[in-house]
Coordinates of C-alpha atoms in Angstrom, one line a residue:
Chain A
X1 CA 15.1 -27.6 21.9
X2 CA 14.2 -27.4 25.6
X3 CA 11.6 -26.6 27.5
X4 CA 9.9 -23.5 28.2
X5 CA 10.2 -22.3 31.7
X6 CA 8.3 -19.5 34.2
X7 CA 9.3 -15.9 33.2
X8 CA 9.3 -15.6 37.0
X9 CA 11.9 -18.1 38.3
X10 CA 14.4 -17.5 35.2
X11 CA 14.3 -13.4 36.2
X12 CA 14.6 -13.9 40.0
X13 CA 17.9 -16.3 39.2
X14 CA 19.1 -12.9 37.1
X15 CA 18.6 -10.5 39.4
X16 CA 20.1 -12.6 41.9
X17 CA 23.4 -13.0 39.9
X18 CA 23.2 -9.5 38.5
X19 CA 23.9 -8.5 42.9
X20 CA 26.5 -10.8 42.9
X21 CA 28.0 -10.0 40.5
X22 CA 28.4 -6.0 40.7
X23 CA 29.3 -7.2 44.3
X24 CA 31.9 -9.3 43.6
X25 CA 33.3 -8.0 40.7
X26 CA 32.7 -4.4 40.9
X27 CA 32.4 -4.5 36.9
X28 CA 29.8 -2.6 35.1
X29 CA 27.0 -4.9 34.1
X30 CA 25.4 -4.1 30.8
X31 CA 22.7 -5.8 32.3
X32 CA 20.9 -5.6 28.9
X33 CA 21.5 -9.1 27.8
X34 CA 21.1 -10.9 30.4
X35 CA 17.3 -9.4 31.0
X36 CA 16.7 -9.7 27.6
X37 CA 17.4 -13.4 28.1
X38 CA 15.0 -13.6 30.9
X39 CA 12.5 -12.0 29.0
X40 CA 12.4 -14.4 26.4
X41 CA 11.0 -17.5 27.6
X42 CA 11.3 -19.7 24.4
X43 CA 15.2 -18.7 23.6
X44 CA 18.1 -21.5 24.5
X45 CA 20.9 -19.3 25.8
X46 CA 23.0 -21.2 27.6
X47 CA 20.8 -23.7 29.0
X48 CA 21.4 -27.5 29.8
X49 CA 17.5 -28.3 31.1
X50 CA 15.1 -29.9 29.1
X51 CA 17.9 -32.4 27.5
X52 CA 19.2 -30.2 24.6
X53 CA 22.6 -29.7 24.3
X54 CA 24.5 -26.8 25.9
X55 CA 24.7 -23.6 24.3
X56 CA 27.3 -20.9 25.2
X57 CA 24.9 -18.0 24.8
X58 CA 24.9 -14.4 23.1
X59 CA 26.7 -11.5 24.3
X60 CA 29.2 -11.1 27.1
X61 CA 27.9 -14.2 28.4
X62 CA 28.5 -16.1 25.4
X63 CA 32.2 -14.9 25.3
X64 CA 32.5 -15.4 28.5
X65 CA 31.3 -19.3 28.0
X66 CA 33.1 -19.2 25.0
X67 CA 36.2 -18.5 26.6
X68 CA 35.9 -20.1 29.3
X69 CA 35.7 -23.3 26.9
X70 CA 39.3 -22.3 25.0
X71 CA 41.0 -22.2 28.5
X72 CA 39.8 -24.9 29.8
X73 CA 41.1 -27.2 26.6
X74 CA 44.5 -25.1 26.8
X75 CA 44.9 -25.9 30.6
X76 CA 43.8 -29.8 30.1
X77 CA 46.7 -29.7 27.6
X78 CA 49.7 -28.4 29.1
X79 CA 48.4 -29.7 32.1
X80 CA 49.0 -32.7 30.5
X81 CA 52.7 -32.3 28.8
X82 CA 53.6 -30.9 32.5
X83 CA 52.6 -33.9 34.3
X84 CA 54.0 -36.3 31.9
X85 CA 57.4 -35.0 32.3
X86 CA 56.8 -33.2 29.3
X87 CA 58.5 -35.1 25.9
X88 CA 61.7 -36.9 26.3
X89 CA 64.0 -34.4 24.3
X90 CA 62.7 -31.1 25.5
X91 CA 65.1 -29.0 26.1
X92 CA 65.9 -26.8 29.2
X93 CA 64.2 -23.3 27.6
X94 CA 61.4 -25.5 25.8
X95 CA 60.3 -27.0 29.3
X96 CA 60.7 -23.5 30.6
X97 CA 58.0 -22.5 27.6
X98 CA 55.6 -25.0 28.2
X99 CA 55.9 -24.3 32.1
X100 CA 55.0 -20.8 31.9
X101 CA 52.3 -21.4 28.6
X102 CA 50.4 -23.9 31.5
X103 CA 50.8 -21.5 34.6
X104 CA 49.5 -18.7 32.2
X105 CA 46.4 -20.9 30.8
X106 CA 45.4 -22.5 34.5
X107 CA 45.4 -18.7 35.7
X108 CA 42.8 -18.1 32.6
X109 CA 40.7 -20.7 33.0
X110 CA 40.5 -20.3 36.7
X111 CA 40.1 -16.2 35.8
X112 CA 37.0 -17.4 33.5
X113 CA 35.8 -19.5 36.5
X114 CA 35.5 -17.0 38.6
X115 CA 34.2 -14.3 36.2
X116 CA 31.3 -16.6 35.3
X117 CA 30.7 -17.6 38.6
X118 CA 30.0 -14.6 39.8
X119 CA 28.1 -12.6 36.7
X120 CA 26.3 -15.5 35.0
X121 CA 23.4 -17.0 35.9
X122 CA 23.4 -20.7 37.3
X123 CA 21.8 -22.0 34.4
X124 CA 23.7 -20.6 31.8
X125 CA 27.6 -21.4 32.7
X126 CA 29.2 -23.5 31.4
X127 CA 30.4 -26.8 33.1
X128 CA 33.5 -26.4 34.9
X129 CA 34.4 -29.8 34.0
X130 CA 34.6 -30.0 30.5
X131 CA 36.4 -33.5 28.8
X132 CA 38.2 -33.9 26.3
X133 CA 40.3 -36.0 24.1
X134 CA 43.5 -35.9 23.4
X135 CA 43.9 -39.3 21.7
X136 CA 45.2 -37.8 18.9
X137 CA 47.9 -36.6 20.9
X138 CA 51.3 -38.0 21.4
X139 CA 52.8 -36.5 24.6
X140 CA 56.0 -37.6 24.3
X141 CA 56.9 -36.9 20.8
X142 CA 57.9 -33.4 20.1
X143 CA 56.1 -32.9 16.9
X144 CA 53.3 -33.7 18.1
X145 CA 52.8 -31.7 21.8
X146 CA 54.2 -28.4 19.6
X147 CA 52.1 -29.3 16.7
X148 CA 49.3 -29.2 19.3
X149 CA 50.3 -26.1 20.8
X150 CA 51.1 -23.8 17.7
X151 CA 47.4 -24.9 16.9
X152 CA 46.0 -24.4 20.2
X153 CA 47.2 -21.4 20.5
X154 CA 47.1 -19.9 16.7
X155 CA 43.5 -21.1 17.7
X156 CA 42.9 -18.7 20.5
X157 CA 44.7 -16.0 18.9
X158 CA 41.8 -16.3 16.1
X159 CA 39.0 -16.8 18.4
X160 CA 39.4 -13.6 21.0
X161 CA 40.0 -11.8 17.4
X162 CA 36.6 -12.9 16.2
X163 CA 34.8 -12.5 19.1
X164 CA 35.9 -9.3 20.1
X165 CA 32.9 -7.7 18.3
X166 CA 30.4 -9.9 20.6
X167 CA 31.4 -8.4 23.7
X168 CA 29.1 -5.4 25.3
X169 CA 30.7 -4.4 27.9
X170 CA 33.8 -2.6 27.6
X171 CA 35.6 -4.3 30.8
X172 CA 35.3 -7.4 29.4
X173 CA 36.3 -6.2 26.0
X174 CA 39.5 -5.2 27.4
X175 CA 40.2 -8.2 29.5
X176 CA 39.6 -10.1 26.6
X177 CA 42.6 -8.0 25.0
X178 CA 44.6 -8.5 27.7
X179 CA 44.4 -12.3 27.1
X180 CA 44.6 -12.7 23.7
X181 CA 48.1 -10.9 23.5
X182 CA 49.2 -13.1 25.7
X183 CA 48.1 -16.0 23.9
X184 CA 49.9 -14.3 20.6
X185 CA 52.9 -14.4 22.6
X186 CA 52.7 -17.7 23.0
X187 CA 52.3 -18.7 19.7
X188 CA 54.9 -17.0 18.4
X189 CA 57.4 -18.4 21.1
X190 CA 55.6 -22.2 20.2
X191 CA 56.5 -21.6 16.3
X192 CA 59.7 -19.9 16.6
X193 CA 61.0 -23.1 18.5
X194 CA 58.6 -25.4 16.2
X195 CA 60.5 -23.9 13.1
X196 CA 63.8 -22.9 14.4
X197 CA 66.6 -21.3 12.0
X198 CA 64.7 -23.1 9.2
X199 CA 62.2 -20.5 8.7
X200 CA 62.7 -17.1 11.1
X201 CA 59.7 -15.1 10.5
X202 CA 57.6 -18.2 11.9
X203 CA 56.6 -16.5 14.7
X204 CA 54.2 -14.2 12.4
X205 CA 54.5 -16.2 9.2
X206 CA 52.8 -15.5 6.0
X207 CA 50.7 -18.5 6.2
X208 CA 48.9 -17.0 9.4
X209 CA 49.0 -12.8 8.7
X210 CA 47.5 -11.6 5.4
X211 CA 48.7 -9.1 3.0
X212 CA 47.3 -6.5 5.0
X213 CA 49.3 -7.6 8.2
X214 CA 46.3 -8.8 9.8
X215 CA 46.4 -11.9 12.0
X216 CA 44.2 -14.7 12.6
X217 CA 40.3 -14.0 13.2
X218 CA 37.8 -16.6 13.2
X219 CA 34.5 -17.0 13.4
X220 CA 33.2 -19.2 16.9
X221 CA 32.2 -21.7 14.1
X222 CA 35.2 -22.1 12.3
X223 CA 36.6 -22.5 16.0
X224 CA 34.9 -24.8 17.0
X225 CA 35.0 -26.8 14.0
X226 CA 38.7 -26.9 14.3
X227 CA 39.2 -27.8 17.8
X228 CA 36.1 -30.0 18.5
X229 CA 38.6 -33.3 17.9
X230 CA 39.1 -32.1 21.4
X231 CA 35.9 -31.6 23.0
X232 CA 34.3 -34.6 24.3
X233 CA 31.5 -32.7 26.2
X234 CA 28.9 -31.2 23.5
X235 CA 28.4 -27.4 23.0
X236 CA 27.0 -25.3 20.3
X237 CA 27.4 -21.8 20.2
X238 CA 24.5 -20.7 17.9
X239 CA 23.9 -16.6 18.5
X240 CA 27.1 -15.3 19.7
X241 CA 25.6 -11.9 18.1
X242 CA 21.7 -12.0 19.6
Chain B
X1 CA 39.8 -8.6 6.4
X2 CA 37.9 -7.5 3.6
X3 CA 39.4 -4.0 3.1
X4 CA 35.8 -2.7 1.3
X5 CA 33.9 -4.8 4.2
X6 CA 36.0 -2.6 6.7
X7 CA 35.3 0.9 4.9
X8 CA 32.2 0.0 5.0
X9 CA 31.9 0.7 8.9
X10 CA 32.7 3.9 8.1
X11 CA 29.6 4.7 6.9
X12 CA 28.2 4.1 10.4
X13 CA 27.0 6.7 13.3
X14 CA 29.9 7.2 14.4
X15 CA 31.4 8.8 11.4
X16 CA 29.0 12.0 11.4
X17 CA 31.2 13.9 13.7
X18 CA 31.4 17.8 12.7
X19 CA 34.4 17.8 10.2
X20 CA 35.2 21.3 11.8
X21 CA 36.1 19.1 15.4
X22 CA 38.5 16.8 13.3
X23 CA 39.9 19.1 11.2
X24 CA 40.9 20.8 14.7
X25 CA 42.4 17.6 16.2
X26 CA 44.3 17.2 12.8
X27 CA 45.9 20.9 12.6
X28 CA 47.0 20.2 16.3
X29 CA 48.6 16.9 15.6
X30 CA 51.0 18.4 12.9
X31 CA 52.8 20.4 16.0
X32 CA 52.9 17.5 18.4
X33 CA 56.2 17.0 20.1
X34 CA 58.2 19.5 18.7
X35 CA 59.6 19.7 22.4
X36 CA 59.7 16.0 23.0
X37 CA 63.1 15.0 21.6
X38 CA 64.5 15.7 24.6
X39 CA 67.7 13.0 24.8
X40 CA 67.5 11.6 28.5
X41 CA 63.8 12.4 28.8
X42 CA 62.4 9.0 30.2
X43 CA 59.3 7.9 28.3
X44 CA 56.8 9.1 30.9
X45 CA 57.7 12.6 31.3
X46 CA 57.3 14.4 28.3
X47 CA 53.7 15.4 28.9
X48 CA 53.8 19.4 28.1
X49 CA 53.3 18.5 24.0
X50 CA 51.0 15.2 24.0
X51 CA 47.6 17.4 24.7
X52 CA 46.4 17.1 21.2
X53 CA 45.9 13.7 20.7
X54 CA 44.3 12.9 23.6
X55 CA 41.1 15.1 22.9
X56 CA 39.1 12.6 21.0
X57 CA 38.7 9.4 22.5
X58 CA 35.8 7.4 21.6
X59 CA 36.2 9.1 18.2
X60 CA 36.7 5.8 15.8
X61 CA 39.0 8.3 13.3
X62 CA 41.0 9.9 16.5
X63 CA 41.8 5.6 17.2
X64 CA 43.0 4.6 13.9
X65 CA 45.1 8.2 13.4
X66 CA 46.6 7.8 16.8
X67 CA 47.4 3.8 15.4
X68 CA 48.6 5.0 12.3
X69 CA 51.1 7.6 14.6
X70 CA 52.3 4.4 16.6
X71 CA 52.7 2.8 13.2
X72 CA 54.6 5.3 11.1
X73 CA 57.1 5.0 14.5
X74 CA 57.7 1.4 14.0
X75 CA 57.6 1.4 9.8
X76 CA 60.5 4.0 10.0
X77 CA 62.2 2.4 12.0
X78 CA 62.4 -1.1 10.6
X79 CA 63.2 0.6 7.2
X80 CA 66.3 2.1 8.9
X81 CA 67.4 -0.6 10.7
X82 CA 67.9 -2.8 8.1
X83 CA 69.1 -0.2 6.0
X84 CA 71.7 0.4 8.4
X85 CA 73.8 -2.9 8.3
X86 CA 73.5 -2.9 11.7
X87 CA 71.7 -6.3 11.1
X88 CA 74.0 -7.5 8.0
X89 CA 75.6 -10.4 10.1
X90 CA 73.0 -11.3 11.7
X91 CA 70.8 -13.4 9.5
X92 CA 68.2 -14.1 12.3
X93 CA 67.6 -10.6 13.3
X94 CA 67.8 -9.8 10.1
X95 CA 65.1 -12.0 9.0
X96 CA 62.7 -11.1 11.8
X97 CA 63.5 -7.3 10.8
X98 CA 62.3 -7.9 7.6
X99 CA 59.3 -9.6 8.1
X100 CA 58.1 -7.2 11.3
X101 CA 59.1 -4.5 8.8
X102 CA 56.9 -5.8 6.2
X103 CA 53.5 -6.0 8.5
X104 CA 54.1 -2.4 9.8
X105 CA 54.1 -1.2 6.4
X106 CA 51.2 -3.2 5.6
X107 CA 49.5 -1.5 9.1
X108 CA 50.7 2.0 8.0
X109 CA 48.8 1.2 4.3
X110 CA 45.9 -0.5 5.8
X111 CA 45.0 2.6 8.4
X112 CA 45.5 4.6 5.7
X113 CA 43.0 3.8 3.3
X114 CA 40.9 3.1 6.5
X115 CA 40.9 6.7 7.5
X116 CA 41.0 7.9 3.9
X117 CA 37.8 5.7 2.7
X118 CA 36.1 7.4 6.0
X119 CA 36.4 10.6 4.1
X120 CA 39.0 11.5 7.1
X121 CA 42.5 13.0 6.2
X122 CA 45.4 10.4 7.9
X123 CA 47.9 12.1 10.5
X124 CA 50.9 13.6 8.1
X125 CA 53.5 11.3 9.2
X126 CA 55.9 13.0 11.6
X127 CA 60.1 13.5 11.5
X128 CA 61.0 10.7 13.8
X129 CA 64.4 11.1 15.6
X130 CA 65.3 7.5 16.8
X131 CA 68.4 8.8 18.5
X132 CA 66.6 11.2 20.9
X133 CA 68.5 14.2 20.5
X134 CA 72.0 11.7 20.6
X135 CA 70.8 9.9 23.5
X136 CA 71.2 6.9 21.3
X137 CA 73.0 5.1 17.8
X138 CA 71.0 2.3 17.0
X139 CA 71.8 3.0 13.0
X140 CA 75.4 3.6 13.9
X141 CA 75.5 6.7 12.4
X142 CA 77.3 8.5 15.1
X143 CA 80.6 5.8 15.7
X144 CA 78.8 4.1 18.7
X145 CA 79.9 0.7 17.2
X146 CA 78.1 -2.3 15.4
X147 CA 77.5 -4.2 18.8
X148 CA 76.1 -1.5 20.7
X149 CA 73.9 -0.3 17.8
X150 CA 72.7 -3.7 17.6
X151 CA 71.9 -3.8 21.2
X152 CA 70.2 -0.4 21.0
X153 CA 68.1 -1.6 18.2
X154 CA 66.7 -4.5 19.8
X155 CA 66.1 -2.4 22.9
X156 CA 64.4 0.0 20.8
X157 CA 62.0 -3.0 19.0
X158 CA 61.2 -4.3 22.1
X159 CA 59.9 -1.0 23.5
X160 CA 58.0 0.1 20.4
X161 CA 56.5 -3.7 20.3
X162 CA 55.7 -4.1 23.7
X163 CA 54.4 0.4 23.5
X164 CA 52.0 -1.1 20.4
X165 CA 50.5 -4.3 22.0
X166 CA 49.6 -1.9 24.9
X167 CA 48.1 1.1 22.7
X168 CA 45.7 -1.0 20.6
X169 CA 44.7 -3.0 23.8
X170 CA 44.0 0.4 25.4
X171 CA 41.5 1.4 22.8
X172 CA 40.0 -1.5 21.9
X173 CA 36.9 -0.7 24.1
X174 CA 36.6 2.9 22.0
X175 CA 36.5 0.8 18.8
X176 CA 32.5 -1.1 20.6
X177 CA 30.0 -0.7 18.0
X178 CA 32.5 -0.5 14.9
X179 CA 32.7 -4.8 14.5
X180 CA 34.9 -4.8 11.6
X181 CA 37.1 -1.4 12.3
X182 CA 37.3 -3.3 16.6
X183 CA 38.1 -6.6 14.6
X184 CA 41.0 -5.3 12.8
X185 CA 42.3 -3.3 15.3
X186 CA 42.3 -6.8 17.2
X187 CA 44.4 -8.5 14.5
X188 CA 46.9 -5.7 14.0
X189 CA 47.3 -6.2 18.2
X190 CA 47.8 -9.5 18.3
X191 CA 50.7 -9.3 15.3
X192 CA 52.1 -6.1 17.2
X193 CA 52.4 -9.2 20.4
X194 CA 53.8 -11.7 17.8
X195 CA 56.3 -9.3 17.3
X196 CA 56.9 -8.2 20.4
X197 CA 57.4 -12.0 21.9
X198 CA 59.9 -12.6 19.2
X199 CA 61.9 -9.4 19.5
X200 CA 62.0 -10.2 23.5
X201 CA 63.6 -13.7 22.9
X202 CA 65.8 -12.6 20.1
X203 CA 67.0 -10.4 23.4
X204 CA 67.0 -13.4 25.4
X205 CA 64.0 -12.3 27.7
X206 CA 60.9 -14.3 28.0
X207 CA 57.8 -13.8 25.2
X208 CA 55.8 -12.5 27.9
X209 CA 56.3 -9.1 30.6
X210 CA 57.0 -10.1 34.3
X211 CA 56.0 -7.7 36.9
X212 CA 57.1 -4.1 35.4
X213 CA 60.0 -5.5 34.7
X214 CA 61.4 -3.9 31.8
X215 CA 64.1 -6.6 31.3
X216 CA 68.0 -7.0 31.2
X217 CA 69.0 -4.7 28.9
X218 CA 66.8 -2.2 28.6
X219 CA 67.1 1.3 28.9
X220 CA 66.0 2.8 32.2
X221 CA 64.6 5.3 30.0
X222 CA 61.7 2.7 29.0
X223 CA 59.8 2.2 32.0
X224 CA 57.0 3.8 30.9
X225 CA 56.2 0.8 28.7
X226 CA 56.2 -1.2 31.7
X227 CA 55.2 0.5 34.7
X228 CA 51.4 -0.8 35.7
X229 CA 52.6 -4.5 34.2
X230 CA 52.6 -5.5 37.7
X231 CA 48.9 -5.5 37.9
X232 CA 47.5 -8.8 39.3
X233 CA 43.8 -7.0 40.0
X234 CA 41.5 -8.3 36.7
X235 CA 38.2 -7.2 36.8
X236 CA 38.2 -6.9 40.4
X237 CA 39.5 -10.1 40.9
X238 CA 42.8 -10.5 42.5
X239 CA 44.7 -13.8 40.5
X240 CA 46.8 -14.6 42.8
X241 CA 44.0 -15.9 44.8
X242 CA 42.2 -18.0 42.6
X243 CA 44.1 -21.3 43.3
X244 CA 47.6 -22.3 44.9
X245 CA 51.3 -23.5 43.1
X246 CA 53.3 -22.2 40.2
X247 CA 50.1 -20.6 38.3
X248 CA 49.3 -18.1 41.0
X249 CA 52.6 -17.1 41.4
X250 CA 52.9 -13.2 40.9
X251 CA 55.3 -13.4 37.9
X252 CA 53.2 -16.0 36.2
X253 CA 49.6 -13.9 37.5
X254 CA 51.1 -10.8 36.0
X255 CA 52.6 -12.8 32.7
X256 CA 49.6 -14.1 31.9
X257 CA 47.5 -11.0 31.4
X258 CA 49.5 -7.8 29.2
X259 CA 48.0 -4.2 30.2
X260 CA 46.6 -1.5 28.2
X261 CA 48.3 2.1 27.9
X262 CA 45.7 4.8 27.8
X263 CA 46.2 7.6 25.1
X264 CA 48.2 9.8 26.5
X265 CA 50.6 7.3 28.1
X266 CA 51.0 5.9 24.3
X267 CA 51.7 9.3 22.9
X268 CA 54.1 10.5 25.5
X269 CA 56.3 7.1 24.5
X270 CA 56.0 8.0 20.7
X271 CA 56.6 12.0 21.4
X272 CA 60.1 10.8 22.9
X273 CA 61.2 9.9 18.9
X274 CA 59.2 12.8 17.1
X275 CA 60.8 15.4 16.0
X276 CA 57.9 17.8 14.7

């Protein structure tokens, strides 16, 4: 898809990063990955040049792009129902919801900003300026921005579940699980109010937790699948587990 | 989750652990917390008895039976609660009861074929004494009244919930290596959070934990499960710094991310309810 590049200037941009980033995170690099990527000088991790389209990586750095990606389209969202005054007839505890659910996802995405700024190489982070659409969205009809949320955040639920396994290092592991509880808490709070006293075990209904009392997990695929309505910027995410 | 896809991870490395060092680490667990039931203990003091589960970490087995501990907890007391008729006029507790009751007896039958299809032998599933030692009624079994047992019980979910979401988090990063026994223990997590946001509102709280704060309520004897909530350093980065208004706020910087509790921490809350 793109271009091969020098062996020499992709590992000097590495090792750069790889300082910074036990500098300014203080987090233990598994710096396995990332030299693996440098070694290979025909692989497409997470690399815009040569005209192909964007691709999130493998490993920590794909999670982390990956991520990155989810927050960024939560943010835009209830960045959105917050600016526009949110709908009409929310009340005074579901503005107080959707208040918290966009302070919570602005903190991630600018958490993720910061995390990839200082541990991934230039080349391979993501844009911090992603677009999207949200045509299909009408902000001020209840329906629809709860509709929207219950799957934005069901969504994220299942993708920290399913990507879990792609992570290396075990800081990131666990800031990953300190996120994606937070983003079940959320979606049981959206579909408890979505569903009201018509159906009370919403929250964790049997249409989202299986017979075993598992929850959501889904592969970056299936993710992306269902929320690329949203994405107006192209990604792929090819190799989460290179 | 394919149940045979999930035993099949048993099969892996780090399975081939001397039987002689787990059977050890089971024969302690039968005596843990015989001492625990201490009523008025708070959570985070009853260290003398919680030694012998918090030998083995990193050992996938030690994980799920310390799980399955944290679940036998919770499936107990669901089952009692709404066996109490604590509940009975309350149809929306009452519904959520059932339903939270049904996943942890799903967890408690999942982790234990898990353990079992390892070749391992599942923790025996110990006395639980909800009342610590008389501290509490939430069954209303000793005249403390419906509405205070009904308070009580919703104090008591809320601190097992928000005691699970914390565990699994904590040894998520022990499970690296094992995808579909880390994936699972990731679903059962993020239920333990649905669970633990709905229990919170039912009480009137927010979904999510501000600060340490335990919320109104709750029993000062809880927090334990709070205490370190109030964390706003992620991996080394401080965010409350990463941008200015209402999202960088210290109770939505500390909402926004839950915290793990290490082994021990999670075993001193459960030894507080175990009787032997």
């Amino acid at each position: 898809m793109k271009k091969k590049k020098s062996i020499e200037v992709k590992t000097q941009t590495v090792g750069r990063n790889r300082r910074n980033f036990l500098k300014v995170s203080g987090l233990a690099l598994a710096g396995s990955s990332l030299l693996l990527a440098a070694c290979s000088d025909d692989d497409d991790n997470g690399n815009m040049m040569g005209g192909g389209t964007f691709d999130l990586g493998t490993g920590d750095v794909g999670v982390l792009n990956y991520a990155y990606a989810l927050e960024q389209l939560e943010a835009a969202f209830y960045t959105n129902v917050v600016n526009g005054s949110f709908y009409a007839s929310a009340s005074a505890d579901e503005k107080a919801i959707l208040l918290d659910l966009y302070n919570h996802e602005v903190n991630h995405r600018e958490f993720f900003k910061a995390a990839i700024g200082a541990n991934v190489p230039m080349e391979q982070q993501l844009t911090a300026d992603l677009e999207f659409d949200f045509s299909s969205v009408d902000f001020g009809n209840r329906d629809s921005v709860l509709t929207t949320a219950r799957i934005l955040e069901d969504t994220g639920v299942s993708a920290y579940n399913g990507a879990g396994q792609y992570i290396q290092t075990a800081v990131y592991l666990t800031l990953a699980g300190k996120i994606v509880s937070v983003e079940a808490r959320h979606a049981a709070a959206i579909r408890s109010i979505i569903n009201g006293s018509a159906d009370y075990t919403a929250f964790a209904g049997d249409d989202i937790i299986d017979s075993n009392g598992l929850d959501l997990a889904a592969s970056p695929e299936e993710v992306i699948s269902a929320a690329g309505g949203f994405f107006v910027t192209p990604f792929t995410y090819n190799n989460p587990g290179a | 989750m394919n149940l045979i896809k999930f035993l099949d991870e048993f099969t892996t490395d780090k399975m081939q652990e001397p039987m002689t060092c787990r059977r050890a680490m089971f024969g302690q667990l039968g005596s843990i917390g015989k001492k625990a039931a201490l009523a008025a203990v708070p959570f985070g003091l009853a260290t003398a008895s919680n030694k012998a589960m918090a030998q083995s970490s990193g050992d996938v087995v030690g994980v799920l039976n310390l799980a399955l501990t944290l679940e036998y907890l919770e499936d107990e007391f669901y089952a009692m609660a709404l066996d109490s008729g604590v509940l009975s006029s309350n149809a929306k507790a009452e519904a959520i009861y059932q339903q939270i009751s049904k996943h942890e007896s799903q967890h408690v039958d999942f982790l234990t074929a898990a353990i079992e299809g390892a070749g391992a032998d599942p923790v025996a599933k110990p006395s639980f004494d909800f009342t610590v030692g008389g501290a509490f009624d939430p069954f209303n079994e000793n005249g403390a009244g419906q509405a205070t047992a009904y308070a009580q019980l919703l104090a008591l979910a809320q601190a097992f919930e928000d005691t699970g979401v914390r565990a699994y988090k904590g040894q998520a990063a022990n499970l690296m290596g094992s995808a579909g026994v880390l994936t699972a223990a990731l679903q059962i997590h993020s239920v333990e959070a649905r669970h633990a946001s709905e229990i919170r509102r039912l009480r009137g709280l927010e979904g999510w934990i501000t600060g340490n704060q335990r919320g109104a309520g709750m029993p000062e004897a809880t927090q334990a499960v709070y205490n370190g909530e109030d964390n706003i350093s992620q991996g080394g980065v401080d965010v409350t710094t990463l941008g200015s208004g209402s999202p960088f706020t210290m109770d939505a910087a500390t909402q926004a991310y839950d915290e793990i509790l290490t082994r021990d921490e999670a075993v001193t809350i459960a030894s507080l309810f175990i009787e032997s």
